[in-house]
Coordinates of C-alpha atoms and ligand atoms in Angstrom, one line a residue:
M1 CA 125.8 91.1 115.5
K2 CA 123.4 91.4 118.0
S3 CA 123.8 94.3 121.5
T4 CA 122.6 93.8 124.5
P5 CA 121.9 97.5 125.4
P6 CA 123.6 99.4 127.3
Q7 CA 127.1 98.1 126.6
D8 CA 128.6 101.0 127.0
V9 CA 128.8 101.9 130.6
E10 CA 130.1 105.4 130.0
I11 CA 128.1 107.1 127.8
W12 CA 124.9 105.3 129.9
N13 CA 126.3 106.6 133.3
V14 CA 126.3 110.2 131.2
G15 CA 123.5 109.9 129.0
R16 CA 121.3 106.8 129.1
F17 CA 121.7 106.3 126.1
Y18 CA 121.6 103.0 124.0
I19 CA 123.8 101.3 121.9
N20 CA 122.4 99.0 119.2
M21 CA 122.9 97.9 116.3
A22 CA 121.3 100.0 113.3
A23 CA 120.8 100.0 109.5
V24 CA 122.3 103.2 108.2
A25 CA 121.9 104.6 104.8
W26 CA 125.1 106.6 104.2
E27 CA 124.8 107.6 100.5
A28 CA 121.5 107.6 97.8
G29 CA 120.9 103.7 95.9
K30 CA 124.2 102.2 98.3
P31 CA 123.7 99.2 100.3
L32 CA 122.8 99.7 103.9
V33 CA 125.7 99.0 106.5
I34 CA 124.9 97.6 110.2
E35 CA 126.1 100.1 112.6
Q36 CA 126.7 100.7 116.2
V37 CA 124.9 103.9 116.7
E38 CA 124.2 105.5 119.8
V39 CA 120.5 106.1 120.5
A40 CA 119.3 109.0 122.9
P41 CA 116.6 108.8 125.8
P42 CA 113.2 110.2 124.4
Q43 CA 112.2 113.9 125.5
A44 CA 109.4 115.3 126.6
M45 CA 106.2 113.4 124.8
E46 CA 108.7 110.7 123.0
V47 CA 108.9 107.6 123.3
R48 CA 112.2 104.5 122.8
I49 CA 110.7 101.6 121.2
N50 CA 111.7 98.3 120.8
V51 CA 111.2 97.4 117.2
K52 CA 110.9 93.5 116.8
Y53 CA 109.8 93.7 113.3
T54 CA 110.1 95.5 110.6
S55 CA 108.9 95.5 106.9
L56 CA 110.4 97.5 103.5
C57 CA 108.0 100.3 101.8
H58 CA 108.2 101.4 98.3
T59 CA 108.4 104.6 100.0
D60 CA 111.3 103.8 101.5
L61 CA 113.2 102.6 98.2
Y62 CA 112.1 105.6 97.2
F63 CA 113.7 108.0 99.4
W64 CA 116.8 105.9 99.3
E65 CA 117.2 105.8 95.5
S66 CA 116.7 109.8 95.8
K67 CA 116.1 110.0 92.1
G68 CA 112.9 111.8 92.5
Q69 CA 113.7 113.1 96.0
T70 CA 115.2 115.2 98.5
P71 CA 118.4 113.7 99.6
L72 CA 119.3 113.6 103.3
F73 CA 122.2 111.9 104.1
P74 CA 123.4 109.7 106.5
R75 CA 120.0 108.4 107.4
I76 CA 117.7 105.3 109.3
F77 CA 115.0 104.2 106.9
G78 CA 112.3 102.3 108.1
H79 CA 108.4 103.1 108.9
E80 CA 106.5 99.8 108.3
A81 CA 106.8 97.9 111.8
A82 CA 105.9 97.0 115.2
G83 CA 107.6 97.1 119.0
S84 CA 107.1 97.7 122.4
P85 CA 108.2 100.9 124.7
S86 CA 111.6 99.0 126.0
L87 CA 112.5 98.8 129.4
I88 CA 116.2 97.8 130.5
V89 CA 117.5 96.4 133.2
S90 CA 121.2 96.7 133.3
S91 CA 123.8 94.8 135.7
K92 CA 124.6 97.8 137.0
P93 CA 122.6 98.9 140.3
N94 CA 119.4 100.0 140.7
S95 CA 119.1 101.1 136.9
I96 CA 116.0 99.8 135.0
V97 CA 115.8 102.6 132.7
E98 CA 112.5 103.1 130.7
S99 CA 112.2 104.9 127.7
V100 CA 109.0 106.9 128.1
G101 CA 109.8 110.5 128.3
E102 CA 107.9 113.7 130.1
G103 CA 104.5 113.8 129.5
V104 CA 103.6 110.6 128.4
T105 CA 101.1 108.6 130.0
E106 CA 99.6 106.3 127.7
L107 CA 101.9 104.1 127.3
K108 CA 104.2 102.0 129.3
P109 CA 106.6 99.3 128.7
G110 CA 105.5 96.0 127.3
D111 CA 102.5 97.5 125.3
H112 CA 102.4 96.5 121.6
V113 CA 102.7 99.7 119.2
L114 CA 102.4 100.0 115.7
P115 CA 104.8 103.5 114.6
V116 CA 103.0 105.6 112.1
F117 CA 104.5 107.8 109.4
T118 CA 101.6 110.6 110.0
G119 CA 100.7 111.4 113.4
E120 CA 98.0 112.0 115.4
C121 CA 98.1 115.0 118.0
K122 CA 94.5 114.6 119.1
E123 CA 94.2 118.9 119.6
C124 CA 94.7 120.4 116.3
R125 CA 91.4 121.2 113.7
H126 CA 92.9 118.3 111.5
C127 CA 92.7 115.7 114.6
K128 CA 89.3 117.0 115.7
S129 CA 87.8 117.2 112.1
E130 CA 85.6 113.6 111.2
E131 CA 87.2 114.2 107.6
S132 CA 90.7 114.5 107.8
N133 CA 94.0 112.5 109.5
M134 CA 95.9 115.8 108.7
C135 CA 97.5 116.4 111.8
D136 CA 99.0 119.7 112.2
L137 CA 101.8 118.9 114.2
L138 CA 102.4 115.0 113.0
R139 CA 101.2 115.6 109.6
I140 CA 103.7 113.1 107.5
N141 CA 107.4 115.0 106.8
T142 CA 109.6 114.0 104.2
D143 CA 112.6 116.0 104.4
R144 CA 112.8 116.5 108.0
G145 CA 115.6 114.5 109.7
V146 CA 115.1 115.5 113.0
M147 CA 112.5 115.3 116.1
L148 CA 110.1 118.0 116.4
N149 CA 111.3 118.8 120.3
D150 CA 115.0 120.1 120.1
G151 CA 115.0 119.9 116.0
K152 CA 117.9 117.3 116.9
S153 CA 118.4 113.8 115.5
R154 CA 118.9 110.9 118.7
F155 CA 120.4 108.7 116.3
S156 CA 124.6 109.3 116.0
I157 CA 127.7 107.4 115.8
K158 CA 130.7 108.5 118.1
G159 CA 128.9 112.5 118.0
Q160 CA 128.0 112.3 114.3
P161 CA 124.2 112.9 113.9
I162 CA 122.0 110.1 112.0
N163 CA 118.7 111.7 110.5
H164 CA 115.5 110.2 110.8
F165 CA 113.2 109.0 108.2
L166 CA 109.2 110.0 108.6
G167 CA 109.4 110.5 113.1
T168 CA 109.5 106.5 112.7
S169 CA 113.2 105.1 111.3
T170 CA 112.6 101.1 112.4
F171 CA 115.6 99.9 110.9
S172 CA 117.3 100.3 114.1
E173 CA 116.4 97.8 117.1
Y174 CA 116.1 101.1 119.5
T175 CA 114.0 104.0 117.8
V176 CA 112.5 107.5 119.3
V177 CA 108.9 108.4 118.0
H178 CA 106.5 110.8 119.2
V179 CA 103.6 109.2 121.2
G180 CA 101.2 110.8 118.8
C181 CA 102.2 108.7 116.0
L182 CA 102.4 105.2 118.1
A183 CA 99.6 103.4 117.9
K184 CA 99.0 100.8 120.9
I185 CA 97.0 97.8 120.0
N186 CA 95.9 94.2 121.3
P187 CA 98.9 92.7 122.5
S188 CA 98.0 89.3 121.1
A189 CA 98.1 90.4 117.5
P190 CA 101.2 88.3 116.6
L191 CA 103.4 91.6 115.6
D192 CA 105.3 89.6 112.6
K193 CA 102.3 90.3 110.4
V194 CA 100.7 93.1 112.0
C195 CA 103.5 94.9 111.5
I196 CA 102.4 95.5 107.9
I197 CA 99.2 97.8 109.5
S198 CA 101.6 100.3 110.2
C199 CA 101.8 101.3 106.5
G200 CA 100.9 99.5 103.8
V201 CA 97.9 97.7 104.6
S202 CA 96.6 100.5 106.3
T203 CA 96.5 102.6 103.2
G204 CA 95.2 100.7 100.5
L205 CA 92.4 99.6 102.7
G206 CA 91.7 102.9 104.2
A207 CA 91.9 104.4 100.5
T208 CA 89.4 102.3 99.1
L209 CA 86.8 101.9 102.5
N210 CA 87.2 105.5 104.1
V211 CA 88.1 107.8 100.4
A212 CA 86.8 105.9 97.2
K213 CA 84.0 104.5 99.1
P214 CA 82.7 102.1 96.6
K215 CA 79.1 101.0 96.8
R216 CA 78.2 97.3 96.9
G217 CA 78.6 95.7 92.6
S218 CA 80.7 98.4 92.1
I219 CA 83.7 97.9 89.7
V220 CA 86.6 98.7 91.0
A221 CA 90.4 99.6 89.0
V222 CA 93.3 99.3 91.3
F223 CA 96.6 100.5 89.6
G224 CA 100.1 99.0 90.7
L225 CA 99.8 95.6 92.4
G226 CA 102.4 95.8 95.3
A227 CA 100.9 95.7 98.7
V228 CA 99.1 98.9 99.0
G229 CA 97.5 98.1 95.6
L230 CA 96.9 94.9 96.6
A231 CA 95.4 96.3 100.4
A232 CA 92.9 98.9 98.1
C233 CA 91.8 95.4 96.2
E234 CA 91.1 93.7 100.0
G235 CA 89.1 97.1 101.0
A236 CA 87.4 96.7 97.3
R237 CA 86.6 92.5 98.4
I238 CA 85.4 93.8 101.7
A239 CA 82.9 96.4 99.9
G240 CA 81.7 93.7 97.9
A241 CA 82.8 95.0 94.5
S242 CA 81.7 93.1 91.7
K243 CA 84.8 93.4 89.5
I244 CA 88.2 94.5 90.7
I245 CA 90.5 95.3 87.6
G246 CA 93.9 95.4 88.5
V247 CA 96.6 97.4 85.9
D248 CA 99.9 96.6 86.5
L249 CA 103.2 96.8 84.1
N250 CA 104.6 93.4 85.8
P251 CA 102.4 90.7 84.3
N252 CA 103.9 88.3 87.2
R253 CA 101.9 90.6 89.8
F254 CA 98.5 88.9 88.4
E255 CA 99.1 85.6 90.1
D256 CA 99.2 87.2 93.5
A257 CA 96.2 89.2 92.9
K258 CA 94.2 86.1 92.0
K259 CA 93.9 85.9 95.8
F260 CA 93.3 89.0 96.6
G261 CA 90.0 88.9 94.6
V262 CA 91.2 90.5 91.0
T263 CA 89.3 89.1 88.5
D264 CA 90.7 91.1 85.3
F265 CA 94.1 92.3 85.1
V266 CA 95.5 94.5 82.2
N267 CA 98.9 95.3 81.7
P268 CA 99.3 98.6 79.7
K269 CA 102.1 97.3 78.0
D270 CA 99.9 95.0 76.1
H271 CA 98.4 97.7 74.8
Q272 CA 98.5 100.8 71.6
K273 CA 96.3 103.0 73.2
P274 CA 95.8 104.3 76.7
V275 CA 94.7 102.4 79.3
Q276 CA 92.4 104.4 80.2
E277 CA 90.5 103.9 77.2
V278 CA 90.6 100.2 77.6
L279 CA 89.6 100.4 80.4
A280 CA 86.6 102.3 79.4
E281 CA 86.1 100.1 76.8
M282 CA 86.2 96.8 79.1
T283 CA 83.7 98.3 81.6
D284 CA 81.2 100.0 79.6
G285 CA 82.1 103.6 79.8
G286 CA 84.4 103.9 83.0
V287 CA 85.0 102.5 86.4
E288 CA 83.3 103.3 89.2
N289 CA 86.5 103.7 91.2
A290 CA 89.7 103.9 90.6
I291 CA 92.8 103.4 93.0
E292 CA 96.5 104.6 91.7
C293 CA 99.1 103.0 94.0
T294 CA 102.2 103.4 91.8
G295 CA 104.0 106.6 92.3
N296 CA 103.7 107.1 88.6
I297 CA 102.3 110.5 87.2
N298 CA 100.9 108.9 84.3
A299 CA 99.3 106.2 86.0
M300 CA 97.6 108.7 88.2
I301 CA 96.4 110.3 85.2
S302 CA 94.9 107.4 83.7
A303 CA 93.6 106.2 87.1
F304 CA 91.8 109.5 86.9
E305 CA 90.4 109.2 83.4
C306 CA 89.1 106.0 83.7
V307 CA 86.5 106.4 86.2
H308 CA 82.8 106.8 84.3
D309 CA 81.5 110.2 83.9
G310 CA 78.4 111.6 86.3
W311 CA 79.6 110.0 89.4
G312 CA 83.0 107.7 89.0
V313 CA 85.6 108.9 91.8
A314 CA 89.5 108.3 91.7
V315 CA 91.9 107.8 94.5
L316 CA 95.8 108.9 94.2
V317 CA 98.1 106.9 96.8
G318 CA 101.4 106.9 95.2
V319 CA 104.1 109.0 95.8
P320 CA 104.8 111.0 93.4
H321 CA 108.2 112.5 92.0
K322 CA 108.9 115.9 93.6
D323 CA 108.6 117.6 90.4
A324 CA 105.5 115.6 88.7
V325 CA 102.6 117.8 87.5
F326 CA 99.3 116.3 86.8
M327 CA 97.6 117.7 83.8
T328 CA 94.3 116.3 82.6
K329 CA 91.8 118.5 80.6
P330 CA 89.3 119.9 82.8
I331 CA 86.5 118.7 81.0
N332 CA 87.1 115.3 82.5
F333 CA 85.8 117.4 85.8
L334 CA 82.9 119.1 84.5
N335 CA 81.6 115.9 83.0
E336 CA 81.5 115.0 86.9
R337 CA 84.6 112.9 87.6
T338 CA 86.3 113.5 90.8
L339 CA 89.6 113.1 92.6
K340 CA 91.1 112.6 95.5
G341 CA 94.3 111.6 97.0
T342 CA 95.1 110.6 100.9
F343 CA 97.9 109.4 102.8
F344 CA 97.8 106.9 105.1
G345 CA 93.9 105.5 103.5
N346 CA 92.9 108.6 106.0
Y347 CA 93.0 106.3 108.8
K348 CA 93.8 108.5 112.1
P349 CA 96.8 106.3 113.4
R350 CA 95.9 106.5 117.3
T351 CA 91.9 106.8 116.8
D352 CA 91.5 104.2 113.9
I353 CA 94.4 101.6 114.0
P354 CA 93.7 99.4 116.8
N355 CA 90.7 98.3 114.8
V356 CA 92.1 97.9 111.8
V357 CA 94.1 95.1 114.2
E358 CA 91.3 94.1 115.3
M359 CA 89.7 93.8 111.4
Y360 CA 93.2 91.1 111.4
M361 CA 92.1 89.0 114.9
K362 CA 88.2 89.1 114.0
K363 CA 89.6 87.6 110.0
E364 CA 88.0 89.8 108.3
L365 CA 91.2 91.0 107.1
E366 CA 93.5 88.6 105.6
L367 CA 97.2 89.2 105.8
D368 CA 99.1 86.5 105.2
K369 CA 98.9 86.2 101.9
F370 CA 101.1 89.7 101.8
L371 CA 104.0 88.5 103.6
T372 CA 105.8 86.4 101.0
H373 CA 109.6 86.7 102.4
R374 CA 111.2 86.8 105.4
V375 CA 114.8 87.7 106.3
K376 CA 117.0 88.7 109.4
F377 CA 117.9 92.2 110.2
S378 CA 121.7 91.7 108.8
E379 CA 120.2 90.6 105.7
I380 CA 118.1 94.0 105.4
N381 CA 119.6 94.3 101.7
K382 CA 117.8 91.9 100.4
A383 CA 114.7 93.1 101.0
F384 CA 116.1 95.9 99.3
D385 CA 116.8 93.6 95.9
L386 CA 113.6 92.1 95.9
M387 CA 111.5 95.1 96.0
V388 CA 113.6 96.7 92.8
K389 CA 113.2 93.3 90.8
G390 CA 109.0 93.7 92.1
E391 CA 109.3 90.2 93.6
G392 CA 107.1 89.1 96.5
L393 CA 105.3 92.1 98.5
R394 CA 105.8 92.7 101.3
C395 CA 109.6 91.3 103.4
I396 CA 109.3 90.8 107.2
I397 CA 112.9 91.6 108.8
S398 CA 113.2 90.2 112.1
M399 CA 115.0 92.4 114.2
D400 CA 116.0 89.8 116.7
D401 CA 118.8 87.6 114.8
D402 CA 119.1 84.6 116.5
Ligands
NAD1 P1 105.7 98.0 95.1 O1 106.7 98.7 94.2 O2 105.3 96.9 96.2 O3 104.3 98.1 94.1 C1 104.4 99.0 92.9 C2 103.7 98.0 91.8 O4 103.1 99.1 90.6 C3 104.6 97.3 90.8 O5 103.5 96.5 91.3 C4 105.1 98.1 90.1 O6 105.1 97.1 88.6 C5 103.8 98.7 89.6 N1 103.0 100.4 88.7 C6 104.8 100.6 88.8 N2 104.5 101.5 87.5 C7 102.7 101.4 87.2 C8 102.6 102.1 85.8 N3 103.2 103.3 85.2 N4 101.4 101.4 85.7 C9 101.1 100.5 85.9 N5 101.4 99.7 87.2 C10 102.6 100.2 87.6 O7 105.1 99.6 96.4 P2 104.2 99.4 97.6 O8 104.5 99.6 98.7 O9 103.0 98.7 97.6 O10 103.6 100.9 96.7 C11 102.9 101.7 96.2 C12 102.9 103.2 96.1 O11 102.0 103.6 97.1 C13 104.3 103.9 96.5 O12 104.4 105.1 95.6 C14 104.5 104.3 97.3 O13 105.7 105.1 98.0 C15 103.1 105.1 98.2 N6 102.2 105.1 99.2 C16 101.7 105.9 99.6 C17 101.5 106.2 100.7 C18 100.1 107.0 101.4 O14 100.0 107.4 102.3 N7 99.7 107.5 100.1 C19 101.8 105.2 102.0 C20 102.9 104.0 102.1 C21 103.1 103.7 100.6
ZN2 ZN1 105.3 103.1 103.5

């Protein structure tokens, strides 16, 4: 199954395309198909990277299922990954092909990078603001299937374009990414572990540390104990929370959650009354911080309504159904509760993510406990099955099948 690009000399001669294997989603909810896909050379400010490891995040699953999201197919999903700008030495004379596009100065073949679904151009008012990571140019766009430079895809099968996903499309041996969506990291960091920093871990960790900002001794509730929610728990542990209450509909989550410092577990299904009332009773009026990591609108409302009046702060992280509407009584705000939301835990990918990798290298942040499964690229559909069944946390997909 594994290919060694370039395979097709004719295409090689005309356009420095790579022929590689990618997992293509042809239809919503149908198993991905490993196909030979042509990957075009990078254009200005783009980099063609060799993906070494990728994992599956629930956002991939939502858009693949397309139940509450705009369908866009065929598409190459994947956004949580690690790789390296490629350098290919072909058997043809004088043909060493670098995959770093015009204007890219800070990356070279062999560097280690984490692709990120939301970018940092470093020039717009958001990138210059200390508050925001919502870059004007490269902020997350779930409905775009093309690259910004020319509005076209870099992937095709016999001339048929295949859509990108989140500007990353990491379910492919090679992918083209805007340089502003690539964090250059410590080359000694193990890519099969730090790949989960490229989405889930940073998102949950940052939602707690950068957005909710719990004070030492706070009580923190986390809704949804998948990898994102447990990374939020990891943030609460690092911030010195006195109690971490995990809320999940899946009772099997609690065992794993204990390893992340979760002290109490609440399953909304076990109670007659709304879970926000259960939490208020457990905590003498409400929690200091609630972090929602489910994507479910009712969990979002409960997360807001379970924070203490006067000082409570809730943070929404889950990606909602596109038509979902948040409803709560305005008095909940007047009573001095705060509601916030965040993409990617408010981290700026290029500026901040190398430091999150350093937190792991210094053993301040633990990653091994998130890594519950490992599959070969040819078995990528197994990773989808596991997430659909709610089994395990992160499944690492190794692109090198050998
Ligand atoms: P996951 O599927 O591994 O975990 C989600 C957990 O939520 C599951 O354990 C599930 O049982 C639980 N859950 C679902 N509905 C619930 C409810 N009503 N009440 C309590 N628990 C409930 O998913 P993940 O990969 O950890 O992602 C979590 C969410 O974060 C998803 O919505 C994903 O799309 C989103 N996400 C957001 C960002 C961002 O930047 N904002 C980034 C990555 C992921
Ligand atoms: Zn993600």
